[in-house]
Short mmCIF file of C-alpha atoms in Angstrom, two decimals:
data_model
loop_
_atom_site.label_atom_id
_atom_site.label_comp_id
_atom_site.label_asym_id
_atom_site.label_seq_id
_atom_site.Cartn_x
_atom_site.Cartn_y
_atom_site.Cartn_z
CA UNK A 1 -36.64 1.14 14.73
CA UNK A 2 -36.02 0.59 18.32
CA UNK A 3 -31.61 0.24 18.25
CA UNK A 4 -31.46 -3.89 18.32
CA UNK A 5 -33.80 -3.71 15.76
CA UNK A 6 -30.90 -1.51 13.61
CA UNK A 7 -27.99 -2.83 14.62
CA UNK A 8 -29.10 -6.48 14.09
CA UNK A 9 -30.76 -5.31 10.24
CA UNK A 10 -26.72 -3.68 9.34
CA UNK A 11 -25.47 -7.59 10.94
CA UNK A 12 -27.68 -9.44 8.08
CA UNK A 13 -26.72 -6.78 5.48
CA UNK A 14 -23.01 -7.06 6.69
CA UNK A 15 -23.41 -10.87 6.49
CA UNK A 16 -25.01 -10.88 2.64
CA UNK A 17 -22.08 -9.29 2.09
CA UNK A 18 -19.63 -11.31 3.56
CA UNK A 19 -21.91 -14.39 1.92
CA UNK A 20 -22.16 -12.78 -1.54
CA UNK A 21 -18.24 -11.79 -1.64
CA UNK A 22 -17.36 -15.62 -0.69
CA UNK A 23 -19.55 -16.79 -3.49
CA UNK A 24 -17.27 -14.19 -5.09
CA UNK A 25 -14.38 -15.67 -4.52
CA UNK A 26 -14.73 -19.26 -4.66
CA UNK A 27 -16.79 -18.29 -8.64
CA UNK A 28 -15.27 -15.83 -10.26
CA UNK A 29 -16.56 -14.87 -13.76
CA UNK A 30 -16.32 -11.42 -15.71
CA UNK A 31 -19.86 -10.47 -14.33
CA UNK A 32 -20.18 -6.73 -14.32
CA UNK A 33 -23.74 -6.65 -12.88
CA UNK A 34 -23.21 -8.37 -10.07
CA UNK A 35 -20.79 -7.27 -9.48
CA UNK A 36 -21.37 -3.82 -9.70
CA UNK A 37 -24.78 -5.19 -7.45
CA UNK A 38 -21.84 -6.74 -4.42
CA UNK A 39 -20.36 -2.90 -5.18
CA UNK A 40 -22.66 -1.05 -4.46
CA UNK A 41 -24.09 -3.91 -1.60
CA UNK A 42 -21.20 -3.70 0.71
CA UNK A 43 -21.24 1.00 0.41
CA UNK A 44 -24.85 -0.12 1.31
CA UNK A 45 -24.33 -2.46 3.91
CA UNK A 46 -21.62 -0.02 5.54
CA UNK A 47 -23.34 3.10 5.73
CA UNK A 48 -25.93 1.57 7.69
CA UNK A 49 -23.26 0.66 9.78
CA UNK A 50 -22.85 3.94 10.35
CA UNK A 51 -26.04 5.64 9.96
CA UNK A 52 -27.84 3.58 13.02
CA UNK A 53 -26.29 4.94 15.93
CA UNK A 54 -26.63 8.90 13.95
CA UNK A 55 -26.96 10.59 17.35
CA UNK A 56 -22.82 9.09 17.71
CA UNK A 57 -22.71 9.55 13.81
CA UNK A 58 -18.52 10.00 14.92
CA UNK A 59 -17.51 6.90 16.40
CA UNK A 60 -15.02 4.32 16.13
CA UNK A 61 -16.66 2.31 14.10
CA UNK A 62 -17.36 5.53 11.91
CA UNK A 63 -14.12 4.96 11.44
CA UNK A 64 -13.30 1.69 10.91
CA UNK A 65 -15.38 1.64 8.26
CA UNK A 66 -14.51 5.42 6.88
CA UNK A 67 -10.39 4.10 6.32
CA UNK A 68 -12.06 1.26 4.96
CA UNK A 69 -14.01 3.04 2.10
CA UNK A 70 -11.54 6.28 1.79
CA UNK A 71 -8.12 4.03 1.30
CA UNK A 72 -9.00 1.14 -0.12
CA UNK A 73 -12.69 0.50 -1.19
CA UNK A 74 -12.91 4.45 -3.18
CA UNK A 75 -10.61 3.38 -6.52
CA UNK A 76 -14.00 0.43 -6.72
CA UNK A 77 -16.52 2.71 -6.44
CA UNK A 78 -15.52 5.23 -8.02
CA UNK A 79 -15.56 2.47 -10.70
CA UNK A 80 -18.95 2.00 -10.39
CA UNK A 81 -20.26 5.45 -10.55
CA UNK A 82 -17.77 7.34 -12.94
CA UNK A 83 -16.00 5.19 -15.05
CA UNK A 84 -12.76 5.67 -13.13
CA UNK A 85 -9.65 3.17 -13.04
CA UNK A 86 -8.98 1.11 -10.53
CA UNK A 87 -5.84 0.25 -10.68
CA UNK A 88 -3.08 2.99 -12.38
CA UNK A 89 0.25 0.72 -13.36
CA UNK A 90 1.58 -3.01 -12.81
CA UNK A 91 1.01 -5.70 -14.59
CA UNK A 92 -2.92 -8.06 -14.72
CA UNK A 93 -4.86 -4.64 -14.99
CA UNK A 94 -7.88 -7.05 -15.96
CA UNK A 95 -11.19 -7.07 -15.24
CA UNK A 96 -11.29 -10.83 -13.87
CA UNK A 97 -8.27 -9.53 -11.21
CA UNK A 98 -10.08 -6.72 -10.12
CA UNK A 99 -13.20 -8.70 -9.94
CA UNK A 100 -11.30 -11.49 -7.56
CA UNK A 101 -9.82 -8.50 -5.32
CA UNK A 102 -13.38 -6.60 -4.44
CA UNK A 103 -14.89 -9.63 -3.35
CA UNK A 104 -11.90 -10.22 -1.06
CA UNK A 105 -11.86 -7.13 0.28
CA UNK A 106 -15.81 -6.74 0.96
CA UNK A 107 -15.85 -9.84 1.72
CA UNK A 108 -13.35 -9.31 4.85
CA UNK A 109 -14.56 -5.74 6.00
CA UNK A 110 -18.41 -7.38 6.36
CA UNK A 111 -17.29 -9.80 8.58
CA UNK A 112 -15.07 -7.68 9.82
CA UNK A 113 -17.50 -5.41 11.56
CA UNK A 114 -19.36 -8.50 12.31
CA UNK A 115 -16.92 -9.07 14.22
CA UNK A 116 -17.23 -5.66 15.64
CA UNK A 117 -20.54 -5.70 16.75
CA UNK A 118 -20.08 -9.30 18.47
CA UNK A 119 -17.49 -7.93 20.71
CA UNK A 120 -19.13 -5.24 21.52
CA UNK A 121 -21.94 -6.77 22.71
CA UNK A 122 -20.09 -8.67 24.43
CA UNK A 123 -18.67 -5.70 26.10
CA UNK A 124 -21.69 -4.60 27.13
CA UNK A 125 -23.31 -7.18 28.04
CA UNK A 126 -20.41 -8.44 30.53
CA UNK A 127 -18.38 -6.64 33.71
CA UNK A 128 -15.78 -4.97 31.98
CA UNK A 129 -13.77 -3.24 35.13
CA UNK A 130 -10.60 -2.55 33.89
CA UNK A 131 -12.50 0.19 30.80
CA UNK A 132 -14.68 1.49 33.07
CA UNK A 133 -13.50 1.89 36.95
CA UNK A 134 -13.53 4.96 39.08
CA UNK A 135 -9.75 4.68 40.66
CA UNK A 136 -7.61 6.25 39.15
CA UNK A 137 -4.01 8.17 39.97
CA UNK A 138 -3.72 11.79 39.56
CA UNK A 139 0.09 13.90 40.04
CA UNK A 140 0.33 17.61 41.20
CA UNK A 141 -1.23 20.42 39.77
CA UNK A 142 1.89 21.34 39.58
CA UNK A 143 3.84 19.20 37.88
CA UNK A 144 0.31 18.41 35.97
CA UNK A 145 1.11 22.15 34.79
CA UNK A 146 4.46 21.64 34.23
CA UNK A 147 3.75 19.04 31.41
CA UNK A 148 1.52 20.51 29.75
CA UNK A 149 3.74 23.53 30.06
CA UNK A 150 6.55 21.53 28.45
CA UNK A 151 4.27 19.66 25.85
CA UNK A 152 3.61 23.53 24.93
CA UNK A 153 7.60 24.58 24.23
CA UNK A 154 8.17 21.07 22.07
CA UNK A 155 5.28 21.89 19.64
CA UNK A 156 5.68 25.53 19.63
CA UNK A 157 10.30 24.29 18.51
CA UNK A 158 8.39 21.81 15.75
CA UNK A 159 5.83 24.61 14.52
CA UNK A 160 8.37 27.16 13.72
CA UNK A 161 11.29 24.29 12.71
CA UNK A 162 8.06 23.55 10.10
CA UNK A 163 7.80 27.43 8.84
CA UNK A 164 11.60 26.81 7.18
CA UNK A 165 10.85 24.26 6.09
CA UNK A 166 8.02 25.69 4.11
CA UNK A 167 10.57 27.78 2.30
CA UNK A 168 12.70 24.76 1.14
CA UNK A 169 9.61 23.33 0.15
CA UNK A 170 8.81 26.79 -2.44
CA UNK A 171 11.96 26.71 -3.26
CA UNK A 172 12.60 22.68 -4.46
CA UNK A 173 10.25 20.44 -6.74
CA UNK A 174 9.30 18.64 -3.16
CA UNK A 175 10.37 15.08 -4.19
CA UNK A 176 14.27 16.19 -5.03
CA UNK A 177 14.10 17.45 -1.91
CA UNK A 178 16.26 14.71 0.91
CA UNK A 179 13.39 12.97 3.58
CA UNK A 180 16.31 13.66 6.19
CA UNK A 181 16.09 17.07 5.45
CA UNK A 182 12.21 16.82 5.97
CA UNK A 183 11.91 14.26 8.96
CA UNK A 184 14.86 17.30 11.40
CA UNK A 185 12.58 18.43 13.08
CA UNK A 186 10.33 15.85 14.05
CA UNK A 187 11.32 14.70 17.88
CA UNK A 188 9.78 18.03 18.48
CA UNK A 189 6.17 16.76 18.63
CA UNK A 190 7.07 13.31 19.20
CA UNK A 191 8.32 14.94 23.13
CA UNK A 192 5.65 17.36 23.03
CA UNK A 193 3.66 14.20 22.34
CA UNK A 194 5.63 12.24 26.20
CA UNK A 195 4.02 15.15 27.74
CA UNK A 196 1.01 15.71 26.85
CA UNK A 197 0.31 11.73 26.65
CA UNK A 198 2.13 12.11 30.57
CA UNK A 199 -1.03 14.89 31.57
CA UNK A 200 -3.45 12.28 30.18
CA UNK A 201 -2.03 9.43 31.38
CA UNK A 202 -2.54 11.65 35.52
CA UNK A 203 -3.96 14.55 35.43
CA UNK A 204 -7.32 15.12 37.53
CA UNK A 205 -8.51 17.61 34.99
CA UNK A 206 -11.66 16.15 33.48
CA UNK A 207 -11.31 18.49 30.39
CA UNK A 208 -7.81 17.25 29.65
CA UNK A 209 -8.78 14.48 26.78
CA UNK A 210 -10.63 17.50 24.71
CA UNK A 211 -7.09 20.35 25.30
CA UNK A 212 -5.08 17.61 24.66
CA UNK A 213 -6.79 16.61 21.63
CA UNK A 214 -6.82 20.42 20.35
CA UNK A 215 -3.13 21.12 21.24
CA UNK A 216 -2.30 18.32 18.69
CA UNK A 217 -4.26 19.74 15.40
CA UNK A 218 -2.77 23.57 16.25
CA UNK A 219 0.74 21.62 16.78
CA UNK A 220 -0.10 19.05 13.67
CA UNK A 221 0.15 22.02 11.48
CA UNK A 222 3.12 21.89 10.81
CA UNK A 223 3.39 18.44 8.92
CA UNK A 224 1.15 20.12 6.12
CA UNK A 225 3.91 22.70 6.53
CA UNK A 226 6.34 20.67 5.46
CA UNK A 227 3.50 19.01 3.03
CA UNK A 228 2.83 15.72 4.86
CA UNK A 229 -1.22 15.22 5.33
CA UNK A 230 -1.72 12.20 6.72
CA UNK A 231 -0.36 13.32 11.13
CA UNK A 232 -2.51 16.33 10.27
CA UNK A 233 -5.68 15.07 9.05
CA UNK A 234 -4.79 11.95 11.83
CA UNK A 235 -5.30 14.38 14.63
CA UNK A 236 -8.01 16.03 13.38
CA UNK A 237 -10.10 13.19 13.72
CA UNK A 238 -8.86 12.48 17.01
CA UNK A 239 -10.05 16.09 18.26
CA UNK A 240 -13.25 15.60 15.55
CA UNK A 241 -13.89 12.11 18.47
CA UNK A 242 -13.57 13.71 21.28
CA UNK A 243 -15.46 16.91 19.62
CA UNK A 244 -18.77 15.03 19.01
CA UNK A 245 -18.77 13.94 22.70
CA UNK A 246 -19.31 17.43 23.93
CA UNK A 247 -21.72 18.83 21.25
CA UNK A 248 -23.79 16.63 19.29
CA UNK A 249 -23.05 16.77 15.49
CA UNK A 250 -25.44 16.67 12.93
CA UNK A 251 -24.93 15.41 9.97
CA UNK A 252 -24.63 18.62 7.43
CA UNK A 253 -22.09 19.77 9.29
CA UNK A 254 -20.07 17.01 8.67
CA UNK A 255 -20.74 16.53 5.30
CA UNK A 256 -19.14 19.92 5.37
CA UNK A 257 -16.12 19.16 7.27
CA UNK A 258 -15.62 15.95 5.13
CA UNK A 259 -15.63 18.23 2.20
CA UNK A 260 -12.85 20.44 3.35
CA UNK A 261 -9.86 17.79 4.57
CA UNK A 262 -10.55 17.17 0.58
CA UNK A 263 -10.64 19.96 -0.77
CA UNK A 264 -7.45 20.31 2.09
CA UNK A 265 -5.54 17.67 0.69
CA UNK A 266 -6.14 18.69 -2.60
CA UNK A 267 -3.78 22.17 -1.72
CA UNK A 268 -1.60 20.12 0.65
CA UNK A 269 -0.63 18.56 -2.69
CA UNK A 270 -0.07 21.24 -5.13
CA UNK A 271 1.98 23.14 -2.60
CA UNK A 272 3.66 19.31 -2.42
CA UNK A 273 3.74 19.75 -6.64
CA UNK A 274 4.44 23.27 -7.25
CA UNK A 275 1.64 22.80 -9.58
CA UNK A 276 -2.62 21.86 -9.01
CA UNK A 277 -3.41 18.09 -10.12
CA UNK A 278 -7.20 19.12 -10.56
CA UNK A 279 -9.23 22.15 -12.65
CA UNK A 280 -12.37 22.98 -10.17
CA UNK A 281 -14.69 21.64 -7.84
CA UNK A 282 -16.22 18.50 -8.86
CA UNK A 283 -12.09 18.32 -10.72
CA UNK A 284 -10.58 17.97 -7.47
CA UNK A 285 -13.94 16.13 -5.77
CA UNK A 286 -12.77 13.50 -7.66
CA UNK A 287 -9.45 13.32 -7.74
CA UNK A 288 -8.17 14.04 -4.36
CA UNK A 289 -10.83 10.86 -3.30
CA UNK A 290 -9.62 8.68 -6.42
CA UNK A 291 -6.00 9.04 -5.56
CA UNK A 292 -6.79 8.46 -1.42
CA UNK A 293 -8.19 5.24 -2.28
CA UNK A 294 -4.17 4.08 -4.40
CA UNK A 295 -4.01 1.66 -1.02
CA UNK A 296 -6.43 -1.21 -3.34
CA UNK A 297 -3.12 -1.65 -5.82
CA UNK A 298 -0.89 -3.16 -3.17
CA UNK A 299 -4.07 -4.79 -1.99
CA UNK A 300 -4.46 -6.23 -5.79
CA UNK A 301 -1.55 -6.97 -6.25
CA UNK A 302 -1.12 -9.74 -3.39
CA UNK A 303 -4.13 -11.25 -4.14
CA UNK A 304 -3.32 -11.57 -7.78
CA UNK A 305 1.00 -12.54 -7.01
CA UNK A 306 1.22 -14.52 -4.15
CA UNK A 307 3.13 -16.82 -5.72
CA UNK A 308 5.49 -14.18 -7.68
CA UNK A 309 5.95 -12.41 -4.20
CA UNK A 310 6.67 -15.99 -2.02
CA UNK A 311 9.19 -16.09 -4.75
CA UNK A 312 10.86 -12.94 -3.41
CA UNK A 313 9.35 -12.18 -0.06
CA UNK A 314 10.26 -14.41 2.75
CA UNK A 315 7.05 -15.30 4.76
CA UNK A 316 8.38 -16.35 8.26
CA UNK A 317 10.10 -12.58 7.87
CA UNK A 318 7.36 -10.56 7.37
CA UNK A 319 6.66 -9.25 10.53
CA UNK A 320 10.41 -8.08 11.03
CA UNK A 321 10.69 -5.66 7.90
CA UNK A 322 9.25 -2.64 6.85
CA UNK A 323 9.97 -3.16 2.84
CA UNK A 324 6.71 -5.28 1.90
CA UNK A 325 4.90 -3.12 0.12
CA UNK A 326 7.96 -2.46 -2.00
CA UNK A 327 8.17 -6.31 -3.51
CA UNK A 328 4.85 -6.75 -4.37
CA UNK A 329 5.27 -3.30 -6.52
CA UNK A 330 8.49 -5.70 -7.89
CA UNK A 331 6.07 -8.40 -8.41
CA UNK A 332 3.42 -6.79 -9.99
CA UNK A 333 5.52 -4.60 -12.08
CA UNK A 334 5.58 -1.48 -11.15
CA UNK A 335 9.49 -0.25 -10.70
CA UNK A 336 9.18 3.23 -9.67
CA UNK A 337 12.30 4.64 -9.22
CA UNK A 338 11.46 6.29 -6.46
CA UNK A 339 8.14 5.36 -3.73
CA UNK A 340 6.15 3.62 -4.67
CA UNK A 341 1.88 2.34 -3.30
CA UNK A 342 3.43 1.81 0.34
CA UNK A 343 1.29 -2.17 2.40
CA UNK A 344 -2.40 -2.33 3.28
CA UNK A 345 -3.63 -4.69 6.00
CA UNK A 346 -5.61 -6.51 3.78
CA UNK A 347 -2.69 -7.05 1.14
CA UNK A 348 -1.06 -8.14 4.97
CA UNK A 349 -3.74 -10.27 5.61
CA UNK A 350 -3.95 -12.28 2.67
CA UNK A 351 -0.50 -12.67 1.88
CA UNK A 352 -0.33 -14.51 5.55
CA UNK A 353 -2.90 -17.15 4.65
CA UNK A 354 -5.26 -18.38 6.11
CA UNK A 355 -4.68 -18.90 9.39
CA UNK A 356 -2.93 -16.38 9.68
CA UNK A 357 -4.99 -13.17 8.18
CA UNK A 358 -8.09 -14.99 9.87
CA UNK A 359 -6.09 -14.81 12.78
CA UNK A 360 -5.31 -10.79 12.74
CA UNK A 361 -8.57 -10.05 11.40
CA UNK A 362 -10.37 -11.52 14.30
CA UNK A 363 -8.00 -9.51 16.00
CA UNK A 364 -9.31 -6.10 13.69
CA UNK A 365 -12.10 -7.16 15.13
CA UNK A 366 -12.03 -7.71 18.89
CA UNK A 367 -9.96 -4.48 19.20
CA UNK A 368 -12.89 -2.37 16.98
CA UNK A 369 -15.33 -4.13 18.73
CA UNK A 370 -13.44 -3.06 22.54
CA UNK A 371 -13.34 0.57 21.50
CA UNK A 372 -16.59 1.27 20.09
CA UNK A 373 -17.61 -0.46 23.73
CA UNK A 374 -15.03 1.74 25.42
CA UNK A 375 -16.07 4.74 23.65
CA UNK A 376 -20.22 4.08 24.55
CA UNK A 377 -19.49 3.77 28.39
CA UNK A 378 -17.64 6.72 28.50
CA UNK A 379 -20.47 8.24 26.82
CA UNK A 380 -23.46 6.39 29.61
CA UNK A 381 -21.02 7.23 32.48
CA UNK A 382 -18.75 10.45 32.81
CA UNK A 383 -17.89 9.03 36.13
CA UNK A 384 -15.85 5.78 35.04
CA UNK A 385 -14.50 7.54 31.25
CA UNK A 386 -10.85 7.93 32.23
CA UNK A 387 -10.46 4.63 30.78
CA UNK A 388 -11.82 4.76 28.27
CA UNK A 389 -10.70 7.33 27.02
CA UNK A 390 -7.30 6.82 27.57
CA UNK A 391 -7.97 4.49 24.83
CA UNK A 392 -9.63 5.89 22.53
CA UNK A 393 -6.79 8.65 23.04
CA UNK A 394 -3.65 6.10 22.71
CA UNK A 395 -5.23 4.83 19.46
CA UNK A 396 -8.04 6.57 17.30
CA UNK A 397 -5.60 8.32 15.26
CA UNK A 398 -3.55 5.45 14.24
CA UNK A 399 -7.19 3.30 13.86
CA UNK A 400 -8.30 6.55 10.43
CA UNK A 401 -5.30 5.18 9.19
CA UNK A 402 -5.10 1.13 9.56
CA UNK A 403 -6.31 0.64 5.72
CA UNK A 404 -3.35 2.05 4.51
CA UNK A 405 -0.64 1.04 7.34
CA UNK A 406 0.42 -2.81 8.28
CA UNK A 407 -1.34 -5.63 9.85
CA UNK A 408 -0.17 -4.72 13.43
CA UNK A 409 0.09 -0.97 13.71
CA UNK A 410 -3.39 -0.83 14.73
CA UNK A 411 -3.60 -3.74 16.68
CA UNK A 412 -0.29 -3.42 18.53
CA UNK A 413 -1.74 0.06 19.42
CA UNK A 414 -4.28 -1.51 20.88
CA UNK A 415 -3.00 -4.33 22.98
CA UNK A 416 -0.58 -1.89 24.63
CA UNK A 417 -2.75 0.47 25.78
CA UNK A 418 -4.47 -2.17 27.00
CA UNK A 419 -1.80 -3.59 29.06
CA UNK A 420 -1.34 0.35 29.98
CA UNK A 421 -4.84 0.55 31.95
CA UNK A 422 -4.52 -2.83 33.80
CA UNK A 423 -1.08 -1.14 35.13
CA UNK A 424 -2.97 1.73 35.76
CA UNK A 425 -5.84 0.41 37.18
CA UNK A 426 -4.51 -2.10 39.14
CA UNK A 427 -2.12 0.45 40.75
CA UNK A 428 -4.41 2.86 41.77
CA UNK A 429 -6.73 0.27 43.57
CA UNK A 430 -3.37 -0.16 45.73
CA UNK A 431 -2.27 1.87 46.42
CA UNK A 432 -6.23 3.86 46.68
CA UNK A 433 -6.71 0.58 48.69
CA UNK A 434 -4.12 1.02 51.36
CA UNK A 435 -4.52 4.81 51.33
CA UNK A 436 -8.86 4.34 52.64
CA UNK A 437 -6.70 1.82 55.36
CA UNK A 438 -4.02 3.77 56.51
CA UNK A 439 -7.11 7.16 57.39
CA UNK A 440 -9.40 3.88 58.43
CA UNK A 441 -6.63 3.16 61.45
CA UNK A 442 -7.15 6.82 62.20
CA UNK A 443 -10.41 7.20 62.58
CA UNK A 444 -10.08 4.34 65.12
CA UNK A 445 -7.69 5.30 66.87
#
């Protein structure tokens, strides 16, 4: 089957899933077979979307789908396959409410995947000179070496500070340790990353993206030592993306890497708590996947308790506050003494209503489509890969965690990166144009 036919097949499957999701949202009835079929159809259509390009299984579209499946869809899929719980605490836990949440999630994700497909194809057929250009500004090699050296120094300080935190975690209950204590030292990593980004933007080495991603993975071990899994895993996926561009990875090795990440997440959780929450290999896999899928909880809360949420949380303040997840917990009767389930991209687009939700879902699909296009341009033409790789490097970690993040995290990061790329491209064109003119005058003389 040709690539074009595979793409059409994937789009048709996603459109079918979206249509069934709309029907399910409009006519909610407690029909287990229809619901289970819908869950498997959405899962299958998303997997087909990943597999249509079997030579590049690791790409932005795959990360987009992986984030959705792991963080919000996993509990639904596990319920169909193994009968595990979907929602753990709070009010309104019944099959009708779970159905309503499932149909909304499947419909929106299928629509966004279709939109990302269309965006990518439009970009492929048009002349996108902002991303696919050769000219760039470069710094002197000694300055690039200095930036890289400064990044390394700050990362070493971060690792050293993280090692010091190990004894605190082992001697105390992780949840009882002050969050401020654990946050001390994060600035070392932040400043190291800033120096690394400057090297990325203005360095000359063609290997700098892979080298920088490798450095970030090594430095993010410090987060694991602090009991934080998210940053380390997101930088691992960034590294994997650039590794895939250099070496084609087979599905078998990707499956092994996925299993290894599951066990890593389980071990880090046991390290934080001081005891293991699982027993045996299968139990560790199931419980880890189930816990990672907890971002469906805030989606469930907003879909089924939106009126209660509107009474306590003003919609006009939505984009300016960071405590939305706490109000979701209150609205659905989850009263944790500390912590909570946080928020989710899907919970927030539902809260915004029809027009606001479509706007941000459309923006999300557009940004993923542009990122997918940039990845493929960089694969096809390495001479024009500079700005494509800048976009991938700066937005990939946000994409990996979009499903459990707020509505503007990945979108705003993508839009700001577009601005940076446009400015760099324009500045390079103007500067190189002037220097070319000077050289031409000297030649005439």
